[in-house]
Amino acid sequence: MSTPRPDQENPEIIAGQRVLGVVPGKPPGGDRKVLSEQEPVMVWPHLLVRHAVAALVVIAVVLVLAIFFDAPLREIANPTLTPNPEKAPWYFAALQELLALFHPLVAGVLVPGAIVLGLFALPYVDRTSTIEPRFRKVAVATFTIFMVVWIILTIIGFAFRGPNWGWVWPWQEWYGEL
Amino acid sequence: MTLGQRIRESIIGRSIWRATDRTTERDQAAGHWANFFLHIYPVKVRRKEITFRYSWYLGVASLVLFGSLLVSGIYLMFFYVPSPAQAYGDILNLQTRVAFGQYIRNVHRWSAHLMVLVVAAHMARVFYRGAYKKPREFNWGVGVILLVLTLLLSFTGYLLPWDQLAYWAVTVGTEMAAFVPLIGDTVKEMMLGGPVVASSTLLRFYVLHVAVLPTAVVLLITIHLWRWRKDSMLDAAKEGVDVDA
C-alpha cells in the first residue's frame, strides 16, 4: 500500500506536524525558476572551479608525460653531415609535404600566407549573424575540409616519409621525430 | 566563525581584503571586481559558457601550458649558454648533473608540443561555435597572432639543444623563408644572421625565444582575455550589439 497523500482522507504526519489540507493554485512566490542557458551566473565559484579542475588535469597530463617520455637529444649538430630525410618539426610537416608536391613559392609562401590572411579575414567575410552550424554550411564545410587536409598532410609528412622524401610505412622504419 | 573568516577579520586580514562580509550577490560582484587576480575574469558569464561542451576549456588549457612553459623555461635558463661551443654540453650537463634537469626539460618540451595542439584546437572550437563573429572579430584576430607566435616560439626553441635534430629541422624551416619573392634571401639572412645556421643564428633564436616572443605573447594574452571579459555578456548571435555598452 502506498502512503496516502496529504490531500487524501488520511492526513500525513510530517515531523510531528499534521497536514490539514492543501491549498490549490500557484505558490505566492510563483513557479520554480527554470534557468535558461542565457542566464548569467557568477564566475566565482561556477566558472573558476571548473577552470581550476581543467588546469589541474592539464598539469597532471604534462607531469605524467614528462615522467614516461624523455625529450630526445641526438648527437651534436654537424653542418657537414646531412641526415636523410631532413625533417622539419611535426607542426611544419604539412608545409614540408606541400614543398615536395608544389613549387616552393606556392608551398612555402603563398599557401601559409593565404592561410594566415584567410584566418584574419574570416569574421569580416562571414558576416552572417547566425552561429548554428546547420545555417552556415559553406563556412563549416570550407573550414572542415581545410583542417582534414592539413591533418592528413601533417601525418603523411611526419610518419610516412623516409629517405629522399620517399614513402615509408611506419612499421618498416620509423623516421618521425617530435 | 570559520578559520578563513577569523583570518579575514584580523587586523592584517582587513588590510589585505578590506571589506570582509560579502554576503549578497552585489557585494560578491564588487569583491570580484576589486580583486587583482580575478580582474581578468568577467564577474558573470552566461550559463552555457561554463559547460565543458561549450569551450572544452581549451583556452584555459593553453594559458596553463604557457604558464608551465614560463616556469620550466626559467629553470632551464639557469643552466644554458646560447653558443655552439657550450649549448650541447649544457643540455648533456642538464640531463645528467642538474637536479630534475632531465625532468624539467621533458616538462618544457611536452608543454610546448601540447600547446601547439591545444591552441590549434581552441581555434577550431571557437570557429565551430561561431564565436569569431561580430562583435568578436578583433579578438579572433588577436587569437590568430597568438597561434602564429606559438608556432614561432616552438620553432625558435627547437634550435637551442644544438643537436642534429635541431640543426637540420631549423635549416629546413629557414630555407622556406628564402622562397619569398624579392626579399626572401634578405629575410633568411636576417633570421640566420648569416648565410647558414651558425652561432649568430643560435643567439638570435635564443633572444627571440626567451625575451621577444614571450613578452609579445604575454601582452597579447592580456588583450585577448581583457576583450573576452568585455565581450563575455554580449551574444554573438544578436546583430547590432553595442560593443562599448
Coordinates of C-alpha atoms in Angstrom, one line a residue:
Chain A
M1 CA 0.0 0.0 0.0
S2 CA 1.3 3.4 -0.9
T3 CA 1.4 6.2 1.6
P4 CA -1.7 8.3 1.4
R5 CA -1.1 11.9 0.0
P6 CA -1.9 14.8 2.3
D7 CA -5.0 15.7 0.2
Q8 CA -6.4 12.3 0.7
E9 CA -8.6 11.2 3.6
N10 CA -5.7 10.2 5.9
P11 CA -3.5 13.3 6.7
E12 CA 0.2 12.6 6.6
I13 CA 2.3 13.2 9.7
I14 CA 5.5 15.1 8.9
A15 CA 7.9 15.7 11.7
G16 CA 5.2 15.9 14.3
Q17 CA 3.0 18.2 12.2
R18 CA -0.3 17.2 10.8
V19 CA -1.1 18.5 7.3
L20 CA -4.7 19.6 7.4
G21 CA -5.1 20.4 3.7
V22 CA -3.5 21.6 0.5
V23 CA -4.4 25.0 -1.0
P24 CA -4.8 24.7 -4.7
G25 CA -3.2 27.2 -7.1
K26 CA 0.3 28.6 -7.5
P27 CA 2.6 29.3 -4.5
P28 CA 2.8 33.0 -3.7
G29 CA 6.5 33.1 -4.9
G30 CA 5.5 31.9 -8.3
D31 CA 6.7 28.7 -10.1
R32 CA 10.2 27.5 -9.5
K33 CA 12.5 29.4 -11.8
V34 CA 13.9 27.3 -14.7
L35 CA 17.3 28.8 -15.6
S36 CA 17.9 29.3 -19.3
E37 CA 21.3 28.9 -21.0
Q38 CA 21.5 32.6 -21.4
E39 CA 21.0 33.3 -17.7
P40 CA 24.1 34.9 -16.2
V41 CA 25.9 33.1 -13.3
M42 CA 28.7 34.3 -11.1
V43 CA 32.1 33.4 -12.4
W44 CA 33.2 32.7 -8.8
P45 CA 32.6 29.9 -8.0
H46 CA 30.9 28.4 -11.1
L47 CA 33.5 29.1 -13.8
L48 CA 36.6 29.4 -11.6
V49 CA 36.1 26.0 -10.0
R50 CA 35.8 24.4 -13.4
H51 CA 38.8 26.2 -14.7
A52 CA 40.8 25.1 -11.7
V53 CA 39.9 21.5 -12.4
A54 CA 40.8 21.8 -16.1
A55 CA 44.1 23.4 -15.1
L56 CA 44.9 20.5 -12.7
V57 CA 44.1 18.0 -15.4
V58 CA 46.3 19.7 -17.9
I59 CA 49.2 19.9 -15.4
A60 CA 48.7 16.3 -14.5
V61 CA 48.9 15.2 -18.1
V62 CA 52.1 17.2 -18.7
L63 CA 53.8 15.9 -15.5
V64 CA 52.9 12.3 -16.3
L65 CA 54.0 12.5 -19.9
A66 CA 57.3 14.0 -18.7
I67 CA 57.9 11.0 -16.5
F68 CA 57.4 8.4 -19.2
F69 CA 58.8 10.1 -22.3
D70 CA 62.2 11.8 -22.3
A71 CA 62.8 14.7 -24.6
P72 CA 65.1 13.4 -27.4
L73 CA 68.7 14.5 -27.8
R74 CA 70.7 13.4 -30.9
E75 CA 74.4 13.7 -31.4
I76 CA 75.9 17.3 -31.6
A77 CA 75.0 19.4 -34.6
N78 CA 77.2 18.7 -37.6
P79 CA 76.9 21.0 -40.6
T80 CA 78.8 18.6 -42.8
L81 CA 76.6 15.5 -42.1
T82 CA 73.1 16.0 -43.6
P83 CA 70.6 13.4 -42.3
N84 CA 68.3 11.8 -44.9
P85 CA 65.4 12.6 -44.6
E86 CA 65.8 16.2 -43.4
K87 CA 62.7 16.8 -41.4
A88 CA 61.1 20.0 -40.1
P89 CA 59.3 19.8 -36.7
W90 CA 55.9 18.0 -36.8
Y91 CA 53.9 21.2 -36.8
F92 CA 55.6 22.2 -40.1
A93 CA 55.3 18.7 -41.5
A94 CA 52.3 19.6 -43.6
L95 CA 54.2 22.6 -45.1
Q96 CA 57.2 20.4 -45.9
E97 CA 54.9 17.8 -47.5
L98 CA 53.5 20.6 -49.7
L99 CA 57.0 21.6 -50.6
A100 CA 57.6 18.1 -52.0
L101 CA 54.4 18.4 -54.1
F102 CA 54.4 22.0 -55.4
H103 CA 56.9 24.8 -56.3
P104 CA 58.5 26.3 -53.2
L105 CA 56.9 29.7 -53.9
V106 CA 53.4 28.1 -53.7
A107 CA 54.1 25.7 -50.8
G108 CA 56.4 27.8 -48.8
V109 CA 55.0 31.3 -49.3
L110 CA 51.6 31.5 -51.0
V111 CA 49.8 28.7 -49.0
P112 CA 51.0 29.7 -45.5
G113 CA 50.4 33.4 -46.3
A114 CA 46.9 32.6 -47.6
I115 CA 46.1 30.5 -44.5
V116 CA 47.1 33.3 -42.1
L117 CA 45.4 36.1 -44.1
G118 CA 42.3 33.8 -44.6
L119 CA 42.0 33.3 -40.8
F120 CA 42.3 37.0 -40.2
A121 CA 39.7 37.8 -42.8
L122 CA 37.2 35.1 -41.7
P123 CA 35.0 37.2 -39.4
Y124 CA 34.9 40.1 -42.0
V125 CA 34.0 37.7 -44.9
D126 CA 31.4 35.7 -42.9
R127 CA 29.1 38.5 -41.8
T128 CA 26.0 36.4 -41.1
S129 CA 24.8 36.6 -37.5
T130 CA 23.7 33.0 -37.2
I131 CA 26.0 30.8 -35.2
E132 CA 24.2 27.4 -35.7
P133 CA 26.3 25.1 -37.9
R134 CA 23.3 24.0 -39.9
F135 CA 22.8 27.6 -41.2
R136 CA 26.4 28.2 -42.2
K137 CA 27.2 25.1 -44.2
V138 CA 29.7 26.8 -46.6
A139 CA 31.9 28.2 -43.8
V140 CA 31.8 24.9 -41.8
A141 CA 32.5 22.8 -44.9
T142 CA 35.4 25.0 -46.0
F143 CA 37.0 25.1 -42.6
T144 CA 36.5 21.3 -42.0
I145 CA 38.0 20.4 -45.4
F146 CA 41.0 22.6 -44.7
M147 CA 41.5 21.1 -41.3
V148 CA 41.2 17.5 -42.5
V149 CA 43.6 18.1 -45.5
W150 CA 46.1 19.8 -43.1
I151 CA 45.9 16.9 -40.6
I152 CA 46.4 14.3 -43.3
L153 CA 49.4 16.2 -44.8
T154 CA 50.9 16.5 -41.3
I155 CA 50.5 12.8 -40.6
I156 CA 52.0 11.9 -44.1
G157 CA 54.9 14.3 -43.7
F158 CA 55.6 13.2 -40.1
A159 CA 55.1 9.5 -40.2
F160 CA 55.2 8.2 -43.8
R161 CA 58.2 9.9 -45.3
G162 CA 61.7 8.4 -45.3
P163 CA 65.0 8.9 -47.3
N164 CA 64.7 11.2 -50.3
W165 CA 61.2 12.0 -49.1
G166 CA 60.1 8.6 -50.4
W167 CA 57.1 6.8 -49.0
V168 CA 57.9 4.5 -46.0
W169 CA 55.3 2.8 -43.8
P170 CA 55.9 3.5 -40.1
W171 CA 56.2 -0.2 -39.3
Q172 CA 59.0 -0.7 -41.9
E173 CA 61.3 2.0 -40.4
W174 CA 60.5 5.0 -38.2
Y175 CA 61.6 8.4 -39.4
G176 CA 59.2 10.6 -37.4
E177 CA 60.6 12.6 -34.5
L178 CA 59.0 15.0 -32.2
Chain B
M1 CA 33.3 31.6 12.7
T2 CA 35.5 29.6 10.4
L3 CA 39.3 29.9 10.3
G4 CA 39.1 31.7 7.0
Q5 CA 36.7 34.3 8.4
R6 CA 38.9 34.7 11.5
I7 CA 41.9 35.5 9.3
R8 CA 39.9 37.9 7.3
E9 CA 38.6 39.7 10.4
S10 CA 42.1 40.2 11.9
I11 CA 43.9 43.5 11.5
I12 CA 46.2 42.1 8.8
G13 CA 43.4 40.3 7.1
R14 CA 41.3 43.5 6.9
S15 CA 44.3 45.4 5.4
I16 CA 44.5 42.8 2.6
W17 CA 40.9 42.1 1.8
R18 CA 39.4 45.5 3.1
A19 CA 35.8 44.5 3.1
T20 CA 35.1 41.3 5.0
D21 CA 31.4 40.5 4.6
R22 CA 30.5 39.6 1.1
T23 CA 27.0 38.2 1.6
T24 CA 24.8 39.5 -1.1
E25 CA 25.5 38.8 -4.8
R26 CA 26.0 42.5 -5.3
D27 CA 28.8 42.6 -2.6
Q28 CA 30.4 39.5 -4.1
A29 CA 30.4 41.1 -7.6
A30 CA 32.0 44.2 -6.1
G31 CA 34.6 42.0 -4.4
H32 CA 35.3 40.1 -7.6
W33 CA 35.6 43.4 -9.5
A34 CA 38.2 44.8 -7.0
N35 CA 40.4 41.6 -6.9
F36 CA 43.6 42.0 -8.8
F37 CA 43.9 38.3 -9.7
L38 CA 40.2 38.0 -10.7
H39 CA 40.0 41.2 -12.7
I40 CA 40.9 39.4 -15.9
Y41 CA 37.7 37.4 -15.5
P42 CA 34.3 38.8 -16.0
V43 CA 32.1 38.9 -12.9
K44 CA 29.3 36.9 -14.6
V45 CA 29.1 34.8 -17.7
R46 CA 26.1 33.1 -19.4
R47 CA 25.3 29.7 -18.0
K48 CA 26.1 27.8 -21.2
E49 CA 29.6 29.3 -21.2
I50 CA 30.7 27.4 -18.1
T51 CA 29.9 24.0 -19.5
F52 CA 32.6 21.6 -20.9
R53 CA 30.6 21.3 -24.2
Y54 CA 30.8 25.0 -24.9
S55 CA 34.6 25.5 -24.8
W56 CA 36.2 22.2 -23.9
Y57 CA 38.2 24.6 -21.6
L58 CA 40.8 24.8 -24.4
G59 CA 41.5 28.5 -23.8
V60 CA 42.4 28.0 -20.1
A61 CA 44.4 24.9 -21.1
S62 CA 46.6 26.9 -23.4
L63 CA 47.1 29.5 -20.7
V64 CA 48.1 26.8 -18.2
L65 CA 50.5 25.3 -20.7
F66 CA 52.0 28.7 -21.3
G67 CA 52.5 29.1 -17.6
S68 CA 54.1 25.7 -17.3
L69 CA 56.5 26.8 -20.2
L70 CA 57.4 30.0 -18.4
V71 CA 58.2 28.2 -15.1
S72 CA 60.1 25.3 -16.6
G73 CA 61.9 27.6 -19.2
I74 CA 63.2 29.9 -16.5
Y75 CA 64.6 26.9 -14.6
L76 CA 66.4 25.8 -17.8
M77 CA 67.8 29.3 -18.4
F78 CA 70.0 28.9 -15.3
F79 CA 71.9 26.1 -16.9
Y80 CA 72.2 27.1 -20.5
V81 CA 74.5 29.3 -22.6
P82 CA 73.5 30.0 -26.2
S83 CA 76.7 29.4 -28.0
P84 CA 77.6 26.4 -30.3
A85 CA 80.6 25.7 -28.1
Q86 CA 78.5 25.3 -25.0
A87 CA 74.9 24.7 -25.8
Y88 CA 75.1 20.9 -26.5
G89 CA 77.3 20.3 -23.5
D90 CA 74.9 22.3 -21.3
I91 CA 72.0 20.1 -22.3
L92 CA 74.0 17.0 -21.5
N93 CA 75.0 18.5 -18.2
L94 CA 71.4 19.4 -17.6
Q95 CA 70.3 15.8 -18.2
T96 CA 72.9 14.2 -16.1
R97 CA 74.1 16.5 -13.3
V98 CA 71.4 19.2 -12.7
A99 CA 68.7 18.3 -10.1
F100 CA 65.5 17.4 -12.0
G101 CA 67.2 18.8 -15.2
Q102 CA 66.0 16.0 -17.5
Y103 CA 62.5 16.1 -16.0
I104 CA 62.1 19.8 -16.3
R105 CA 63.4 19.6 -19.9
N106 CA 60.7 16.9 -20.6
V107 CA 58.1 19.1 -19.0
H108 CA 59.1 22.1 -21.1
R109 CA 59.1 20.0 -24.3
W110 CA 55.8 18.3 -23.7
S111 CA 54.1 21.6 -22.7
A112 CA 55.4 23.1 -26.0
H113 CA 54.1 20.3 -28.1
L114 CA 50.7 20.2 -26.3
M115 CA 50.4 24.0 -26.5
V116 CA 50.6 23.9 -30.3
L117 CA 47.9 21.2 -30.3
V118 CA 45.7 22.9 -27.8
V119 CA 45.9 26.4 -29.3
A120 CA 45.0 24.9 -32.7
A121 CA 42.1 23.0 -31.1
H122 CA 41.0 26.2 -29.3
M123 CA 40.8 28.0 -32.7
A124 CA 38.8 25.1 -34.2
R125 CA 36.4 25.1 -31.3
V126 CA 35.9 28.8 -31.5
F127 CA 35.2 28.5 -35.2
Y128 CA 32.6 25.8 -34.9
R129 CA 30.9 27.7 -32.1
G130 CA 30.7 30.8 -34.4
A131 CA 32.4 32.9 -31.6
Y132 CA 34.5 34.8 -34.1
K133 CA 31.5 36.7 -35.3
K134 CA 30.5 40.3 -34.5
P135 CA 31.4 41.7 -32.0
R136 CA 34.3 39.4 -31.5
E137 CA 36.2 39.9 -34.8
F138 CA 39.1 41.8 -33.2
N139 CA 39.7 39.1 -30.6
W140 CA 39.7 36.4 -33.2
G141 CA 42.5 38.4 -35.0
V142 CA 44.4 38.6 -31.7
G143 CA 44.0 34.8 -31.4
V144 CA 45.4 34.2 -34.9
I145 CA 48.5 36.2 -34.0
L146 CA 48.8 34.2 -30.8
L147 CA 48.7 31.0 -32.9
V148 CA 51.5 32.2 -35.1
L149 CA 53.5 33.3 -32.1
T150 CA 53.0 29.9 -30.5
L151 CA 54.4 28.2 -33.6
L152 CA 57.4 30.7 -33.7
L153 CA 58.1 30.1 -30.0
S154 CA 58.2 26.3 -30.6
F155 CA 60.3 26.8 -33.7
T156 CA 62.9 29.1 -32.1
G157 CA 63.1 26.7 -29.1
Y158 CA 63.7 23.8 -31.4
L159 CA 67.2 25.0 -32.3
L160 CA 68.5 25.6 -28.8
P161 CA 69.7 22.0 -27.9
W162 CA 72.1 22.3 -30.9
D163 CA 71.9 18.6 -31.8
Q164 CA 71.4 17.1 -35.3
L165 CA 67.6 17.1 -34.9
A166 CA 67.6 20.9 -34.0
Y167 CA 70.2 22.0 -36.6
W168 CA 68.6 20.3 -39.6
A169 CA 65.0 21.0 -38.7
V170 CA 65.8 24.7 -38.5
T171 CA 67.8 24.5 -41.7
V172 CA 64.7 23.2 -43.5
G173 CA 62.4 25.8 -41.8
T174 CA 64.5 28.8 -42.6
E175 CA 65.1 27.7 -46.2
M176 CA 61.4 28.1 -46.8
A177 CA 61.8 31.8 -46.0
A178 CA 64.2 32.2 -48.9
F179 CA 61.4 31.5 -51.3
V180 CA 59.6 34.7 -50.6
P181 CA 59.9 36.7 -53.8
L182 CA 62.4 39.7 -53.9
I183 CA 63.0 39.8 -50.2
G184 CA 63.4 36.1 -49.5
D185 CA 67.2 36.0 -49.2
T186 CA 67.2 39.1 -47.0
V187 CA 64.6 37.6 -44.7
K188 CA 66.5 34.3 -44.4
E189 CA 69.8 36.2 -43.7
M190 CA 68.0 38.3 -41.0
M191 CA 66.7 35.1 -39.3
L192 CA 70.0 33.3 -39.5
G193 CA 72.4 36.3 -39.0
G194 CA 74.4 34.9 -42.0
P195 CA 74.1 32.6 -44.9
V196 CA 73.9 29.4 -42.8
V197 CA 72.8 28.2 -39.4
A198 CA 75.7 29.3 -37.1
S199 CA 76.5 30.9 -33.8
S200 CA 74.7 34.2 -34.6
T201 CA 71.5 32.1 -35.5
L202 CA 71.6 30.4 -32.1
L203 CA 71.9 33.8 -30.3
R204 CA 69.1 35.3 -32.4
F205 CA 66.8 32.4 -31.8
Y206 CA 67.6 32.4 -28.1
V207 CA 66.8 36.1 -27.6
L208 CA 63.6 35.7 -29.6
H209 CA 62.7 32.5 -27.6
V210 CA 63.3 33.8 -24.1
A211 CA 62.7 37.5 -24.4
V212 CA 61.0 38.9 -27.5
L213 CA 58.3 36.3 -28.3
P214 CA 57.3 35.5 -24.7
T215 CA 56.8 39.3 -24.0
A216 CA 54.7 39.6 -27.1
V217 CA 52.6 36.6 -26.1
V218 CA 52.1 37.9 -22.5
L219 CA 50.9 41.2 -23.9
L220 CA 48.6 39.7 -26.5
I221 CA 47.1 37.2 -24.0
T222 CA 46.3 40.1 -21.7
I223 CA 44.5 41.9 -24.5
H224 CA 42.8 38.6 -25.5
L225 CA 41.5 38.0 -22.0
W226 CA 40.5 41.6 -21.5
R227 CA 38.4 41.6 -24.6
W228 CA 36.9 38.2 -23.6
R229 CA 35.9 39.8 -20.3
K230 CA 34.4 42.9 -22.1
D231 CA 32.5 40.7 -24.6
S232 CA 31.5 37.9 -22.2
M233 CA 27.9 39.0 -21.7
L234 CA 27.4 40.0 -25.4
D235 CA 25.6 37.5 -27.5
A236 CA 27.3 36.9 -30.9
A237 CA 24.0 35.7 -32.3
K238 CA 22.5 39.2 -31.9
E239 CA 23.2 41.7 -34.6
G240 CA 23.9 45.3 -33.8
V241 CA 25.2 44.8 -30.2
D242 CA 26.9 47.9 -29.0
V243 CA 30.4 46.8 -28.0
D244 CA 31.0 49.8 -25.8
A245 CA 27.9 49.2 -23.7

